[in-house]
PDB file of C-alpha atoms and ligand atoms in Angstrom:
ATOM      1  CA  UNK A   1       3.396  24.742 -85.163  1.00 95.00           C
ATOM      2  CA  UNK A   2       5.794  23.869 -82.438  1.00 97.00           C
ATOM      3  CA  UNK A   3       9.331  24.541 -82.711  1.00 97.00           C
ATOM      4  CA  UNK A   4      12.962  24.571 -81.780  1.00 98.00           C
ATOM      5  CA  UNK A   5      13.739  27.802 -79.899  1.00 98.00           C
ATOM      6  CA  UNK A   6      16.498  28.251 -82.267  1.00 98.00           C
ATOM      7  CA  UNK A   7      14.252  28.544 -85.216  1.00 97.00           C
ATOM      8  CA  UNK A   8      12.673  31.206 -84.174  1.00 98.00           C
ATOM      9  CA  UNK A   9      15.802  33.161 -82.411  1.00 98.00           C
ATOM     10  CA  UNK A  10      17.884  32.665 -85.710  1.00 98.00           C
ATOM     11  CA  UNK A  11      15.401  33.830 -88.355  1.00 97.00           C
ATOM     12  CA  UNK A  12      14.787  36.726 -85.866  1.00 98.00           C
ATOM     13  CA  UNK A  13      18.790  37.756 -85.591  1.00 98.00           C
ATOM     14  CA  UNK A  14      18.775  37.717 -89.340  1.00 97.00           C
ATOM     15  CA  UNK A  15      16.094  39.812 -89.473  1.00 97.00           C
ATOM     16  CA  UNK A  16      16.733  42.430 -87.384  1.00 97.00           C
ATOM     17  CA  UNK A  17      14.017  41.626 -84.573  1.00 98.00           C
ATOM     18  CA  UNK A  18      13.141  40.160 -81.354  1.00 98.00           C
ATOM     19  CA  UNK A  19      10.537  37.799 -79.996  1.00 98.00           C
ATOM     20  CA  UNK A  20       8.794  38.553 -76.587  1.00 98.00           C
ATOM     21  CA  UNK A  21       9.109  35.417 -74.474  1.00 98.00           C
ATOM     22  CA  UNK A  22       5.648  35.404 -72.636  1.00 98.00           C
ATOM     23  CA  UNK A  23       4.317  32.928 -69.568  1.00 96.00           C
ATOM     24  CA  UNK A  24       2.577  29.891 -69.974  1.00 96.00           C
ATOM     25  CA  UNK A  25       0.749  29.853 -66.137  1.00 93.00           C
ATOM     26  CA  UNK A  26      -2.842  28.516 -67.436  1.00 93.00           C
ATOM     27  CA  UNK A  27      -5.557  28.073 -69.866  1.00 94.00           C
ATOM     28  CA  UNK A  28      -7.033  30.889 -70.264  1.00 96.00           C
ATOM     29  CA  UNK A  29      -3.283  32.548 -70.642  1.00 97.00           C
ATOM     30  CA  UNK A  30      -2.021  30.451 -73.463  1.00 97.00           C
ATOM     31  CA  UNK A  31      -4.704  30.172 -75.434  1.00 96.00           C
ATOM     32  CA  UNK A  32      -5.205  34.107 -75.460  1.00 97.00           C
ATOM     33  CA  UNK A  33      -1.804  34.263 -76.252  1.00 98.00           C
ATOM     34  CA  UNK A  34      -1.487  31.794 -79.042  1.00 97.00           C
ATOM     35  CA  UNK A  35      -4.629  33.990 -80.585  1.00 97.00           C
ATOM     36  CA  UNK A  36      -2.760  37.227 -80.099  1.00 98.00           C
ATOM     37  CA  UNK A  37       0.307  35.838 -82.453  1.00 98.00           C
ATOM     38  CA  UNK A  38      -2.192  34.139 -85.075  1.00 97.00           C
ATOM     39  CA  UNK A  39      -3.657  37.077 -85.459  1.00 97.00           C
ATOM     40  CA  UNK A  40      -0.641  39.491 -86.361  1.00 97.00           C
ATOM     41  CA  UNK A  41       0.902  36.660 -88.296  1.00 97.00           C
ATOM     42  CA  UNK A  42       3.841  36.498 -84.708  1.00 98.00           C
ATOM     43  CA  UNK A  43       6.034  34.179 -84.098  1.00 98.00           C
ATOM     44  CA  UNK A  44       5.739  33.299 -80.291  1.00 98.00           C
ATOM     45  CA  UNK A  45       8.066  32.373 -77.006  1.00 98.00           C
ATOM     46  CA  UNK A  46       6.394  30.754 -74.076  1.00 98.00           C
ATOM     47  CA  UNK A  47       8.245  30.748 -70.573  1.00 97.00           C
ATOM     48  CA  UNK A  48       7.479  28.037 -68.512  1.00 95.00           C
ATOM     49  CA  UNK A  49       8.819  26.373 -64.886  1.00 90.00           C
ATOM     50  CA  UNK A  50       9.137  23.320 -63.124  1.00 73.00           C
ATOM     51  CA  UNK A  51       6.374  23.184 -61.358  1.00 70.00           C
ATOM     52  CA  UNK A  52       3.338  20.841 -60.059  1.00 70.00           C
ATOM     53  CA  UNK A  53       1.095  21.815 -63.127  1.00 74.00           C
ATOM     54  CA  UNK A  54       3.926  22.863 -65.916  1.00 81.00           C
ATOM     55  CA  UNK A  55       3.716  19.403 -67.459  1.00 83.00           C
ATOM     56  CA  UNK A  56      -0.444  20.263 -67.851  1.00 88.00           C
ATOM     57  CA  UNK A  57       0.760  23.681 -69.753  1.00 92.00           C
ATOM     58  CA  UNK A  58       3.145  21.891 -71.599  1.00 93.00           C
ATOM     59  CA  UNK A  59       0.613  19.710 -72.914  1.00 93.00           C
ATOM     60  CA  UNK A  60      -1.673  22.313 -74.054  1.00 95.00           C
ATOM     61  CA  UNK A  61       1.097  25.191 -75.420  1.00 97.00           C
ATOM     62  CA  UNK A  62       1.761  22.434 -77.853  1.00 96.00           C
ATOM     63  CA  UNK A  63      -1.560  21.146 -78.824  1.00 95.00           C
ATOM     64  CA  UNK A  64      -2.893  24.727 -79.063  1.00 96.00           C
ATOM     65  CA  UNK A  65       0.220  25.439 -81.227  1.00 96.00           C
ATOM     66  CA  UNK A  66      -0.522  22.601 -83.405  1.00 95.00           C
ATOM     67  CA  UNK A  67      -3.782  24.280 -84.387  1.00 94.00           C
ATOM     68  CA  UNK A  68      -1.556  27.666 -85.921  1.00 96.00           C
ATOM     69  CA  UNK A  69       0.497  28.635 -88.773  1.00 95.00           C
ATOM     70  CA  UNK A  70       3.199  30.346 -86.847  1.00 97.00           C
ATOM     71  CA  UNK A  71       6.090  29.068 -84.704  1.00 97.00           C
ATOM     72  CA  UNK A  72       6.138  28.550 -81.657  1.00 98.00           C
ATOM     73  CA  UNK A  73       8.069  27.591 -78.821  1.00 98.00           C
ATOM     74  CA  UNK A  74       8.242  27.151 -75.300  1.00 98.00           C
ATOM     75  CA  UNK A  75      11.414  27.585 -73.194  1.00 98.00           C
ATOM     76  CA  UNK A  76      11.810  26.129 -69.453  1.00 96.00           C
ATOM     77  CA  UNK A  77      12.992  29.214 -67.944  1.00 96.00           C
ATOM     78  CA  UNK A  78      16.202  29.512 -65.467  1.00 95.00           C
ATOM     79  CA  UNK A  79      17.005  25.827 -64.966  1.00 91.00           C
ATOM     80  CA  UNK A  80      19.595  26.025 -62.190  1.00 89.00           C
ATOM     81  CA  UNK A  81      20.359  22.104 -61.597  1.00 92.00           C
ATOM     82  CA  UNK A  82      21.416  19.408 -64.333  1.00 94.00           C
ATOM     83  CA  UNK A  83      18.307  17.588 -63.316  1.00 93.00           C
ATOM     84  CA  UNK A  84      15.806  20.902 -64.012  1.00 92.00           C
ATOM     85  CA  UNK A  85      17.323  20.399 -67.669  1.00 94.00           C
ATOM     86  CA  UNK A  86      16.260  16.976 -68.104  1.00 94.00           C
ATOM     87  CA  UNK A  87      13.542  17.202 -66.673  1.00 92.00           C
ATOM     88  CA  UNK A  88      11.903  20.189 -68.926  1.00 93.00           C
ATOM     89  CA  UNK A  89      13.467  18.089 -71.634  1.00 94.00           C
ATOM     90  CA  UNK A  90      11.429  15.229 -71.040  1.00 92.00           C
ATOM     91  CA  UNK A  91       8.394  17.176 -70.438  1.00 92.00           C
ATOM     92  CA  UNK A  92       8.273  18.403 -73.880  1.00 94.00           C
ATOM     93  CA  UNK A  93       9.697  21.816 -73.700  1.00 96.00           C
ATOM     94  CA  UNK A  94      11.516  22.907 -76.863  1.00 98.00           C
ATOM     95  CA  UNK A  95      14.081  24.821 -75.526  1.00 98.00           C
ATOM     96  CA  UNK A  96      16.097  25.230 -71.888  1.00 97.00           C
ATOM     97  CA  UNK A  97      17.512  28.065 -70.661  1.00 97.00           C
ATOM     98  CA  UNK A  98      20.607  26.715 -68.335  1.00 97.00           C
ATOM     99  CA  UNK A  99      21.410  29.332 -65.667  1.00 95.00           C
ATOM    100  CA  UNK A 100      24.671  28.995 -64.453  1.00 95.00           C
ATOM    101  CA  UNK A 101      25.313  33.132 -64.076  1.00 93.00           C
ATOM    102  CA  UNK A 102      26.397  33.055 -60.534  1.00 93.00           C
ATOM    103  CA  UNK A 103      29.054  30.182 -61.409  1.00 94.00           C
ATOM    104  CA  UNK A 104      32.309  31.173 -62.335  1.00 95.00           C
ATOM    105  CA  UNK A 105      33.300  31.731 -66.499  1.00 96.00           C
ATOM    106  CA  UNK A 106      34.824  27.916 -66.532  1.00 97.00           C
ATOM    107  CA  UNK A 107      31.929  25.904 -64.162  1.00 97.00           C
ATOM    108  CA  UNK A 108      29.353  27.744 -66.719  1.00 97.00           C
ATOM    109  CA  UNK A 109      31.144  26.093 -69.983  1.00 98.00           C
ATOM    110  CA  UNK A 110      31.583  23.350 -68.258  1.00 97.00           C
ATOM    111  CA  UNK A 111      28.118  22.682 -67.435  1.00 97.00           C
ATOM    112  CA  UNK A 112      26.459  24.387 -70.464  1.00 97.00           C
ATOM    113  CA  UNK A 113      28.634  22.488 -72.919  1.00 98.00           C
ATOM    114  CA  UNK A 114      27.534  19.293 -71.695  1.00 97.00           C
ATOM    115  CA  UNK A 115      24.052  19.874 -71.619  1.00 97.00           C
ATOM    116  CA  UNK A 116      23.878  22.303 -74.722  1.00 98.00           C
ATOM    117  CA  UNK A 117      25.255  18.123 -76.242  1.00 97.00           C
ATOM    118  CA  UNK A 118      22.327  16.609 -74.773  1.00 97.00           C
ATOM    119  CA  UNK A 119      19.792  18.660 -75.790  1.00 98.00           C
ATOM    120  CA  UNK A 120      20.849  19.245 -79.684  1.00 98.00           C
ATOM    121  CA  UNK A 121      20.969  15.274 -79.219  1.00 97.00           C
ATOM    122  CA  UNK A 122      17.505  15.715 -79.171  1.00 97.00           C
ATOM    123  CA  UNK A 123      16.427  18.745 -80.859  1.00 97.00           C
ATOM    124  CA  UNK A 124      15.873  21.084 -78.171  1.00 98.00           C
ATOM    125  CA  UNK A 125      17.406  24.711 -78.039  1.00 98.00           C
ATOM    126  CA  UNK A 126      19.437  25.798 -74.973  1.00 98.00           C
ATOM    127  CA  UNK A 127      19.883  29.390 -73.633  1.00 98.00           C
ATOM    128  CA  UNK A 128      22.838  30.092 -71.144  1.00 98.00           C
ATOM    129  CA  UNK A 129      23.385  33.527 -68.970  1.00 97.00           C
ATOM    130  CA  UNK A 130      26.991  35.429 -69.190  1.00 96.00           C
ATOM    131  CA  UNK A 131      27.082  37.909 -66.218  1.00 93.00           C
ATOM    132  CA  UNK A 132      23.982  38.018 -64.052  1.00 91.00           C
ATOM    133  CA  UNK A 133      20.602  39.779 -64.253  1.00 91.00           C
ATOM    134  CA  UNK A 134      19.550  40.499 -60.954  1.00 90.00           C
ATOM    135  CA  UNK A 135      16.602  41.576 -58.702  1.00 90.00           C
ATOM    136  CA  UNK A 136      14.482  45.206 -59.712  1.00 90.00           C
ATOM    137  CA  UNK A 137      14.112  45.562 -55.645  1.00 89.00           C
ATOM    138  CA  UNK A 138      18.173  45.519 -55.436  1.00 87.00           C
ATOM    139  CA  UNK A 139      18.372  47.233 -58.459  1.00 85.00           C
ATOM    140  CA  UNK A 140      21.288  50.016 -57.204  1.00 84.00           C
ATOM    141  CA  UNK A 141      23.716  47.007 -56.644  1.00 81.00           C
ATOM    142  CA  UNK A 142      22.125  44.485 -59.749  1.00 76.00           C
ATOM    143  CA  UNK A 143      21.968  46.562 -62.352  1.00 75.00           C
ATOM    144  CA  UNK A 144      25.573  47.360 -62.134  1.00 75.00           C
ATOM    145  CA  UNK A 145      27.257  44.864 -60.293  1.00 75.00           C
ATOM    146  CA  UNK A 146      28.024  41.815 -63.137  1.00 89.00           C
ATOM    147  CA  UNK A 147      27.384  43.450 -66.659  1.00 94.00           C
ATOM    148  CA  UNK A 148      28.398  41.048 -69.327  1.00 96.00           C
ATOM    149  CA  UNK A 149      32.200  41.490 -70.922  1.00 96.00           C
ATOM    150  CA  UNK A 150      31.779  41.294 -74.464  1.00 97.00           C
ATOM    151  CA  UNK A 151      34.946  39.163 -75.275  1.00 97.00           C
ATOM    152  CA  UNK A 152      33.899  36.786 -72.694  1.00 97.00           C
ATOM    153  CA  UNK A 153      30.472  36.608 -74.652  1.00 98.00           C
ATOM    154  CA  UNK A 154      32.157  35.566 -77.926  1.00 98.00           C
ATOM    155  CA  UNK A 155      34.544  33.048 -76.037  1.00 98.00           C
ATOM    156  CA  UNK A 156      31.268  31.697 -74.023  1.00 98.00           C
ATOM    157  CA  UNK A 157      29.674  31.173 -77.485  1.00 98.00           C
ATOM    158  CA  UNK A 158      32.350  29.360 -79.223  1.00 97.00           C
ATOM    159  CA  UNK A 159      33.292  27.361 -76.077  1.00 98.00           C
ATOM    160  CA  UNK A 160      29.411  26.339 -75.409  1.00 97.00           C
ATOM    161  CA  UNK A 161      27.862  25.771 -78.841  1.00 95.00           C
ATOM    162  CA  UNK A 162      24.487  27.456 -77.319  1.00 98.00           C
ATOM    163  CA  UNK A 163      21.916  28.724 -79.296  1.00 98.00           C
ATOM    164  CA  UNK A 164      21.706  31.819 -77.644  1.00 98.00           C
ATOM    165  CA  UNK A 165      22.715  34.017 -74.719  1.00 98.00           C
ATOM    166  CA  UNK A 166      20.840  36.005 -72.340  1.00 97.00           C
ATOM    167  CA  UNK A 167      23.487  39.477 -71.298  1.00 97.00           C
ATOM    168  CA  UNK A 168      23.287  41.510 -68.379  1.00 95.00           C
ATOM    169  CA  UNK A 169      23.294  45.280 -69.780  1.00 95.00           C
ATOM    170  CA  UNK A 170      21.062  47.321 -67.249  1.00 92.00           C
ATOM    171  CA  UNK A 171      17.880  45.476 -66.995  1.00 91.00           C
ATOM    172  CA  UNK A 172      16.487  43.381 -63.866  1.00 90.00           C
ATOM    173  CA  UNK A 173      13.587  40.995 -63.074  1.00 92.00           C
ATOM    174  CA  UNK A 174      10.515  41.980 -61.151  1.00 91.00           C
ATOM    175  CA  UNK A 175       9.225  45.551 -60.872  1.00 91.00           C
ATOM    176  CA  UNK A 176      12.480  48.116 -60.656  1.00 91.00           C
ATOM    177  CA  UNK A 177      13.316  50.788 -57.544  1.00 89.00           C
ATOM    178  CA  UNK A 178      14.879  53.392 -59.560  1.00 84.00           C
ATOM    179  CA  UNK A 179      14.997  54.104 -63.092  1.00 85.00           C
ATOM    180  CA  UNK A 180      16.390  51.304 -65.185  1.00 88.00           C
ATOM    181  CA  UNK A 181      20.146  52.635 -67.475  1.00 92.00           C
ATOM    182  CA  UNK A 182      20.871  50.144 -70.752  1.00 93.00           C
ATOM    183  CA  UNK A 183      24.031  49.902 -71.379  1.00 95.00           C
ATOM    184  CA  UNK A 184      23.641  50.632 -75.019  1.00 97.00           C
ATOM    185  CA  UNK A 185      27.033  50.717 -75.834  1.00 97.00           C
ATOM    186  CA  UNK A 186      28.277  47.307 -74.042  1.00 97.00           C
ATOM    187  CA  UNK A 187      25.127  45.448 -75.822  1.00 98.00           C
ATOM    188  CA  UNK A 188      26.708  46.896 -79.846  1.00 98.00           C
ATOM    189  CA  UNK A 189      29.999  45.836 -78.512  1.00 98.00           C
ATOM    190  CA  UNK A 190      28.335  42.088 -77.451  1.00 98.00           C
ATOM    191  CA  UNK A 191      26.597  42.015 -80.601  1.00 98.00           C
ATOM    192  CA  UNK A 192      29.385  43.081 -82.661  1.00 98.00           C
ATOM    193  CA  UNK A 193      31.816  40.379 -81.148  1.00 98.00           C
ATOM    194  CA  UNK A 194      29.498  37.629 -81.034  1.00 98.00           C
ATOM    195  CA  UNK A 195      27.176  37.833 -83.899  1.00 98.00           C
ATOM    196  CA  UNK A 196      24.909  35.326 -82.619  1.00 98.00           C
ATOM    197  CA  UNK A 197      21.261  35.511 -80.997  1.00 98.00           C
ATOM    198  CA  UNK A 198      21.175  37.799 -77.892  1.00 98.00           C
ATOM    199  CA  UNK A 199      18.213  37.343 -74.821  1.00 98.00           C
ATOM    200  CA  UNK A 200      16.964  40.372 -72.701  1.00 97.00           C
ATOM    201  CA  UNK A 201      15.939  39.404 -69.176  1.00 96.00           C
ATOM    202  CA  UNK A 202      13.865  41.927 -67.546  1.00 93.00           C
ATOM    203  CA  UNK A 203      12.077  43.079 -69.933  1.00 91.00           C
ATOM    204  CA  UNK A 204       8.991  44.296 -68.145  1.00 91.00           C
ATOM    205  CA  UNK A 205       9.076  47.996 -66.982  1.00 89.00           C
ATOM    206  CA  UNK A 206      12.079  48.779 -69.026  1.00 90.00           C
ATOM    207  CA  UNK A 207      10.566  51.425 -71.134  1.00 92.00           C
ATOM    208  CA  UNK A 208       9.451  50.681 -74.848  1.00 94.00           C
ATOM    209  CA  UNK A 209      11.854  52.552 -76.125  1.00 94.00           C
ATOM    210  CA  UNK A 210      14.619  50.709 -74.431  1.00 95.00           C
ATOM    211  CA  UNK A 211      13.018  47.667 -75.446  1.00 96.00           C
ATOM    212  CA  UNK A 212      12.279  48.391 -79.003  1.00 96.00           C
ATOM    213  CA  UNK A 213      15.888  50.342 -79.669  1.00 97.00           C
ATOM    214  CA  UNK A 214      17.699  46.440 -77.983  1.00 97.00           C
ATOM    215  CA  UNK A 215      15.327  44.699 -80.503  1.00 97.00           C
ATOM    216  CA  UNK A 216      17.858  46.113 -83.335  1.00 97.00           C
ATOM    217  CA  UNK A 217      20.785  45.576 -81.390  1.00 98.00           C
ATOM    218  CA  UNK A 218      20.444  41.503 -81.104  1.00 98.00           C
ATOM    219  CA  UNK A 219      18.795  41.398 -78.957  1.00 98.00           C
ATOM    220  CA  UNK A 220      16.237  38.438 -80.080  1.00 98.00           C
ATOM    221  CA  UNK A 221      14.119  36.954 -77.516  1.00 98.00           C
ATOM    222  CA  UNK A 222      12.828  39.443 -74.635  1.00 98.00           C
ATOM    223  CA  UNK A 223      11.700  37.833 -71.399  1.00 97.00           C
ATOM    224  CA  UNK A 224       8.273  39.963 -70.130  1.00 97.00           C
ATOM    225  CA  UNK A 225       6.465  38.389 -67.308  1.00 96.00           C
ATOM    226  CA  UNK A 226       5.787  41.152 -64.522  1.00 95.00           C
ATOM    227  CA  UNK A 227       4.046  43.339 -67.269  1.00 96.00           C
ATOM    228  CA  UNK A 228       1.716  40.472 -68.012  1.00 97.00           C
ATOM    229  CA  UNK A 229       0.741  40.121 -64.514  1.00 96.00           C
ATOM    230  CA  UNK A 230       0.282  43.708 -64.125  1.00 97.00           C
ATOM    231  CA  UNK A 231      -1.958  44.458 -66.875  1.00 97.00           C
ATOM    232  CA  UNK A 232      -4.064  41.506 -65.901  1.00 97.00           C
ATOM    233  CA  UNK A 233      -4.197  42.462 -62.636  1.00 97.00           C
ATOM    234  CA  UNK A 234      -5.719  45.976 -63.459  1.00 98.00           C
ATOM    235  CA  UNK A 235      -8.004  44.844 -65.878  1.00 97.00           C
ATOM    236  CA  UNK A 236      -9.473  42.618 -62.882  1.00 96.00           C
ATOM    237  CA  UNK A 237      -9.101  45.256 -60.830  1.00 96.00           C
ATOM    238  CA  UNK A 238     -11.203  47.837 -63.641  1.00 96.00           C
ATOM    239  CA  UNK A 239     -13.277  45.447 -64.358  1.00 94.00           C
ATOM    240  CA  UNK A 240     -15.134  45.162 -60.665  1.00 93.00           C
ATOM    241  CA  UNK A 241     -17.223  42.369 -61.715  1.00 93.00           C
ATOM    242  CA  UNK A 242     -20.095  41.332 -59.408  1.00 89.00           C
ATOM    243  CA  UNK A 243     -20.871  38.407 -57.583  1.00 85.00           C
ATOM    244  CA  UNK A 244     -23.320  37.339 -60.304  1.00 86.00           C
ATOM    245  CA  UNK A 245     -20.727  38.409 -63.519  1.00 86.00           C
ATOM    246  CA  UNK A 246     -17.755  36.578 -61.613  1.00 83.00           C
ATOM    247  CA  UNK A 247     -18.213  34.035 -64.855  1.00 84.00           C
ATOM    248  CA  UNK A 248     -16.512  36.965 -67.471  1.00 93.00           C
ATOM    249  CA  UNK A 249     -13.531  36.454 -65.317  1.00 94.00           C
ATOM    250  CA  UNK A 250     -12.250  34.533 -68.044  1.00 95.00           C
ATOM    251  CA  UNK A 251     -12.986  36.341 -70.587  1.00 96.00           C
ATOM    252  CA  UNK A 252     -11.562  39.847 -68.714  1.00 97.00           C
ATOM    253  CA  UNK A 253      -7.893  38.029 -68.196  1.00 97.00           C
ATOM    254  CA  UNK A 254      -8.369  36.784 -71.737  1.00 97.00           C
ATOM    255  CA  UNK A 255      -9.090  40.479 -73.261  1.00 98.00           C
ATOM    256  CA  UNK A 256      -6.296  41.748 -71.023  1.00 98.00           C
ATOM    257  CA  UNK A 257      -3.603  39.139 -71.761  1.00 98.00           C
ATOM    258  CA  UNK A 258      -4.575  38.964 -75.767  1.00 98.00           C
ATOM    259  CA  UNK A 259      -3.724  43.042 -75.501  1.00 98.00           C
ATOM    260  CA  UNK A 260      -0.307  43.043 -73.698  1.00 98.00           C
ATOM    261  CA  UNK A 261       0.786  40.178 -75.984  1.00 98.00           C
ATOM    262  CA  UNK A 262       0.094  42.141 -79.279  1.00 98.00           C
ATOM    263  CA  UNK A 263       1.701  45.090 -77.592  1.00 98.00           C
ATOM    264  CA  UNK A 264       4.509  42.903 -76.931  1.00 98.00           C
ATOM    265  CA  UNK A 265       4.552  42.218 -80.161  1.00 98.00           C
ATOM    266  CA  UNK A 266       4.654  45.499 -81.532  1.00 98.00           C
ATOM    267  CA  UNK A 267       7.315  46.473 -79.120  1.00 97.00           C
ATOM    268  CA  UNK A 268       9.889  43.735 -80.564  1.00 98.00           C
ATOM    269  CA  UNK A 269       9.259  44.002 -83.897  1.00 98.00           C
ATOM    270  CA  UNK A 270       7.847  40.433 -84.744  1.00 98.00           C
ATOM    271  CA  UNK A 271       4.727  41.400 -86.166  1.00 98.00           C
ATOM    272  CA  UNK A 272       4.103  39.897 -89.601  1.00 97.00           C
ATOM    273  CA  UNK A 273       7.638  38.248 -89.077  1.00 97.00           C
ATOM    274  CA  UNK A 274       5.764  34.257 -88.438  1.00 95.00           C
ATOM    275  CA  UNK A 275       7.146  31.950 -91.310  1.00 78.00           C
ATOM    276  CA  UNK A 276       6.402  28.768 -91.988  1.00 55.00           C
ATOM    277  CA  UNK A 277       8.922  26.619 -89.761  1.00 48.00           C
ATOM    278  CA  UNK A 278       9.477  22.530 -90.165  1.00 40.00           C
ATOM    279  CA  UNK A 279      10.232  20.787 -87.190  1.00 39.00           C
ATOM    280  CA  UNK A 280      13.230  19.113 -87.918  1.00 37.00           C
ATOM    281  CA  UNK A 281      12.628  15.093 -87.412  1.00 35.00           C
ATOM    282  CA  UNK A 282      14.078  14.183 -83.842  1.00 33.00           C
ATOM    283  CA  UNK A 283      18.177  13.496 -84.476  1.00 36.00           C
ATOM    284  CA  UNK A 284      18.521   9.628 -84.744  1.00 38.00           C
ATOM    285  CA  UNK A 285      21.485   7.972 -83.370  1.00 40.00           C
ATOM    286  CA  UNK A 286      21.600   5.361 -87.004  1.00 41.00           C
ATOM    287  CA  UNK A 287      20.620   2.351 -87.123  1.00 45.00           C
ATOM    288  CA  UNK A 288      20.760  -0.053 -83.708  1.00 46.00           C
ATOM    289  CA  UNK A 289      23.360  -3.003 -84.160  1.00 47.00           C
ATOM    290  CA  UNK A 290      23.093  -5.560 -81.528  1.00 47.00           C
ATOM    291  CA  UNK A 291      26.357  -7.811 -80.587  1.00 48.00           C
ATOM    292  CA  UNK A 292      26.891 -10.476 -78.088  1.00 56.00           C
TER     293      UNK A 292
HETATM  294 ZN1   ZN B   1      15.256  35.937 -66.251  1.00 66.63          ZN
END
């Protein structure tokens, strides 16, 4: 079934867990996806973007969902303008994630505020970033340079009413130079002064330990989309298929993406965690009165 963001984010911050946040970039990827979660009972997170073909993906991550009994939701990632929001609103995404992290601690409010009203207006979820997760390849200056203050997390929350927050505590996106350092001890202190759902950006090549030890830390929703293109790039790679095979292309990214999502799942602690969800009816503004 197709969800709220926030449905799946709360229930997992109650429970102790995360949900990996996968992407949405075809076919062949969502379906295997979807099949991975179904089949270890998962709830599920879907990245998508604005691009050409994203309203085609949208389209099918929620008629696929339709066809399961888990949640599932998909989240327009890193939305940096006003009109990025509205438009992954209107093209069906359940959730936005409204990145204002290089802006200073009043323009973000301001921004996410406004559009954290318009999308409850409508039932969608919204995501915001305090301090800024940077670039693997820069990783000596980003992975130090704008951790997230833990006071300014709780003020952020109450200010904002988001549904959740993605922190900057050691990790980067893209594939790291250098080792990647959590910040353990400034995620506990976000967590204990904000109680609410926590993202991880960067999750892929952080080490499954990392990963796993930040899913009990809430830390709820963990974005992994280098990983995915790695191990479907190997699995190509292995499988060397000639000229005359090239048609179990398909079914190689399949296998490989249907195994990194279950591992994925594993790693966050969301297996067996899928519950039935309602979608809540789209909020109504009341009855229309006309007067002249
Ligand atoms: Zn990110």
């Amino acid at each position: 079934m197709f969800v709220p963001m926030k449905e799946i984010v709360d229930q997992a911050y109650a429970g102790g867990y995360a949900v990996p946040a996968l992407p949405s970039q075809n076919e062949v990827q969502i379906r295997a996806t979807i099949e991975a979660a179904a089949a270890t009972n998962s709830p599920l997170i879907f990245l998508t973007g604005n691009r050409g073909d994203a309203m085609f993906n949208h389209y099918m991550v929620k008629r696929f969902a339709e066809e399961v009994n888990i949640p599932v939701a998909l989240c327009l990632d890193h939305s940096p303008t006003f009109e990025d929001c509205v438009m992954g609103i209107k093209t069906g995404c359940s959730a936005i994630m409204a990145d204002r992290s290089i802006k200073s601690f009043e323009e973000n409010v301001k921004d996410v505020s406004l559009l954290a009203k318009m999308a409850h207006a409508v039932n969608v979820s919204i995501e915001a970033e305090l301090g800024h997760v940077g670039q693997g390849d820069n990783y000596a200056v980003d992975g130090v340079s704008s951790l997230t203050d833990p006071q300014e997390a709780k003020r952020f929350f109450e200010l904002t009413d988001v549904d959740c927050l993605a922190v900057a505590v050691g990790t980067a996106h893209g594939v790291y130079v250098g080792t990647p350092h959590i910040d353990f001890e400034r995620l506990r202190e976000i967590n204990a002064a904000c109680g609410k759902p926590l993202v991880l950006h960067g999750g892929s090549g952080s080490g499954d330990h990392n990963i796993s030890k930040a899913c009990t830390m809430g830390i709820t929703k963990v974005n992994i989309v280098t990983d995915v293109m790695i191990a479907t790039n190997q699995a190509i790679i292995k499988a060397a298929l000639p000229d005359t095979d090239a048609k179990f292309f398909y079914k190689v990214v399949h296998d490989a993406t249907y195994n990194f999502a279950k591992h994925a799942f594993e790693l966050t602690g969301c297996i067996g965690k899928a519950v039935a969800c309602q979608q809540k009816e789209i909020a109504s503004g009341g009855d229309l009165v006309y007067k002249e």
